[in-house]
Amino acid sequence: MTPRTTILLLAMPMMPPFTVAFIVNRIHRSVVRNKMSQDQDNTQITTVEVCGFKDCKRVGGGPKLQKLMKEIIEEQGLADSFQVMPCDCQGECGYGPNIVIDGKLINAVSGRSAVVQALGLTADNDNNQ
């Protein structure tokens, strides 16, 4: 644990709960990314994180969007190149559903064509919804 992380953890009781959750999420994601980059050999795996909190979930995010992303990735034959996983709130609830691809936040990803575009894939197998 770094000194900066220790200071943040000590200051957390004075912060609103949403801020604490946001900070802890960012620290966790940073640790996970560092671990994943150390574990990878020469294989480049794109990490896709899907927000599953209530506002994003209400507009089509969460498990429903994760399932759609996995289906599209498998259809394209890229299951070994992408890792789809849930993430905590990204703090941009009004613009959801939100996803994070390799650390880059992307808003309003709903529907098949938006997923294909966000993942940077071709629309060969794309049947717009």
Coordinates of C-alpha atoms in Angstrom, one line a residue:
M1 CA 0.0 0.0 0.0
T2 CA 1.4 3.4 -1.0
P3 CA 1.5 6.4 1.3
R4 CA -1.1 8.1 -1.0
T5 CA -3.5 5.1 -0.7
T6 CA -3.0 5.1 3.1
I7 CA -3.9 8.9 3.3
L8 CA -7.0 8.3 1.2
L9 CA -8.1 5.4 3.4
L10 CA -7.7 7.5 6.5
A11 CA -9.7 10.4 5.0
M12 CA -12.5 8.2 3.8
P13 CA -14.7 8.4 7.0
M14 CA -15.1 12.2 6.3
M15 CA -16.2 11.7 2.7
P16 CA -19.6 11.0 1.3
P17 CA -20.3 7.3 0.6
F18 CA -20.4 7.7 -3.2
T19 CA -17.0 9.4 -3.2
V20 CA -15.5 6.6 -1.1
A21 CA -16.9 4.0 -3.4
F22 CA -15.6 5.9 -6.5
I23 CA -12.0 6.1 -5.0
V24 CA -11.9 2.5 -3.9
N25 CA -13.1 1.5 -7.3
R26 CA -10.4 3.5 -9.0
I27 CA -7.7 2.0 -6.7
H28 CA -9.0 -1.5 -7.3
R29 CA -9.1 -1.1 -11.1
S30 CA -5.5 0.2 -11.0
V31 CA -4.3 -2.8 -9.0
V32 CA -6.2 -5.2 -11.3
R33 CA -4.9 -3.6 -14.5
N34 CA -1.3 -3.7 -13.1
K35 CA -1.7 -7.4 -12.2
M36 CA -3.2 -8.3 -15.6
S37 CA -0.4 -6.5 -17.5
Q38 CA 2.2 -8.4 -15.5
D39 CA 0.4 -11.7 -16.1
Q40 CA 0.2 -11.2 -19.9
D41 CA 3.0 -12.5 -22.1
N42 CA 2.8 -11.0 -25.6
T43 CA -0.9 -11.5 -25.9
Q44 CA -2.9 -8.3 -25.9
I45 CA -6.2 -8.7 -24.1
T46 CA -8.6 -5.8 -24.2
T47 CA -10.4 -5.3 -20.9
V48 CA -14.1 -4.2 -21.2
E49 CA -15.8 -3.1 -18.0
V50 CA -19.5 -2.7 -17.9
C51 CA -21.2 -0.5 -15.3
G52 CA -24.0 -2.4 -13.6
F53 CA -25.2 0.3 -11.1
K54 CA -28.9 1.2 -11.0
D55 CA -29.0 4.1 -13.5
C56 CA -26.9 2.3 -16.2
K57 CA -28.8 -0.9 -15.5
R58 CA -32.1 0.9 -16.0
V59 CA -31.1 2.0 -19.5
G60 CA -29.7 -1.4 -20.6
G61 CA -26.4 -1.8 -18.9
G62 CA -25.2 -4.4 -16.4
P63 CA -25.6 -8.1 -17.1
K64 CA -27.7 -7.5 -20.2
L65 CA -25.1 -5.4 -21.9
Q66 CA -22.3 -7.8 -20.8
K67 CA -24.2 -10.7 -22.4
L68 CA -24.6 -8.7 -25.6
M69 CA -20.9 -7.8 -25.7
K70 CA -19.8 -11.4 -25.1
E71 CA -22.2 -12.6 -27.9
I72 CA -20.8 -10.1 -30.4
I73 CA -17.2 -10.9 -29.4
E74 CA -17.8 -14.6 -29.9
E75 CA -19.5 -14.0 -33.2
Q76 CA -16.5 -12.2 -34.4
G77 CA -14.2 -15.0 -33.2
L78 CA -12.4 -12.7 -30.7
A79 CA -13.2 -14.4 -27.4
D80 CA -9.5 -14.7 -26.6
S81 CA -8.8 -11.0 -27.3
F82 CA -11.4 -9.5 -25.0
Q83 CA -12.2 -9.8 -21.3
V84 CA -15.7 -8.5 -20.3
M85 CA -16.3 -7.9 -16.7
P86 CA -18.5 -5.7 -14.4
C87 CA -17.3 -2.5 -12.8
D88 CA -18.6 0.0 -10.3
C89 CA -20.3 3.3 -11.0
Q90 CA -18.2 5.6 -13.2
G91 CA -19.9 8.8 -11.9
E92 CA -21.5 9.6 -15.3
C93 CA -24.9 8.1 -14.5
G94 CA -26.9 10.5 -16.8
Y95 CA -25.0 9.4 -19.8
G96 CA -25.3 5.6 -19.4
P97 CA -25.0 2.8 -20.0
N98 CA -21.3 3.4 -19.5
I99 CA -18.4 1.1 -20.3
V100 CA -14.7 1.3 -19.8
I101 CA -12.4 -0.1 -22.5
D102 CA -8.7 -0.3 -21.4
G103 CA -9.2 2.7 -19.1
K104 CA -11.2 4.8 -21.5
L105 CA -14.8 5.7 -20.5
I106 CA -17.4 5.4 -23.2
N107 CA -21.0 6.7 -22.6
A108 CA -24.4 5.7 -24.0
V109 CA -23.5 2.2 -25.2
S110 CA -26.8 0.7 -25.9
G111 CA -27.8 -1.6 -28.7
R112 CA -25.8 -3.8 -31.0
S113 CA -24.4 -1.2 -33.3
A114 CA -23.2 1.0 -30.4
V115 CA -21.4 -2.1 -28.9
V116 CA -19.7 -2.9 -32.2
Q117 CA -18.6 0.7 -32.6
A118 CA -17.3 0.9 -29.0
L119 CA -15.3 -2.3 -29.4
G120 CA -13.9 -1.1 -32.7
L121 CA -15.1 -4.1 -34.6
T122 CA -16.5 -4.3 -38.1
A123 CA -20.2 -4.5 -38.6
D124 CA -20.1 -7.6 -40.8
N125 CA -22.3 -9.6 -38.5
D126 CA -24.2 -6.6 -37.2
N127 CA -28.0 -6.8 -37.2
N128 CA -29.0 -3.3 -35.9
Q129 CA -31.6 -3.3 -33.1

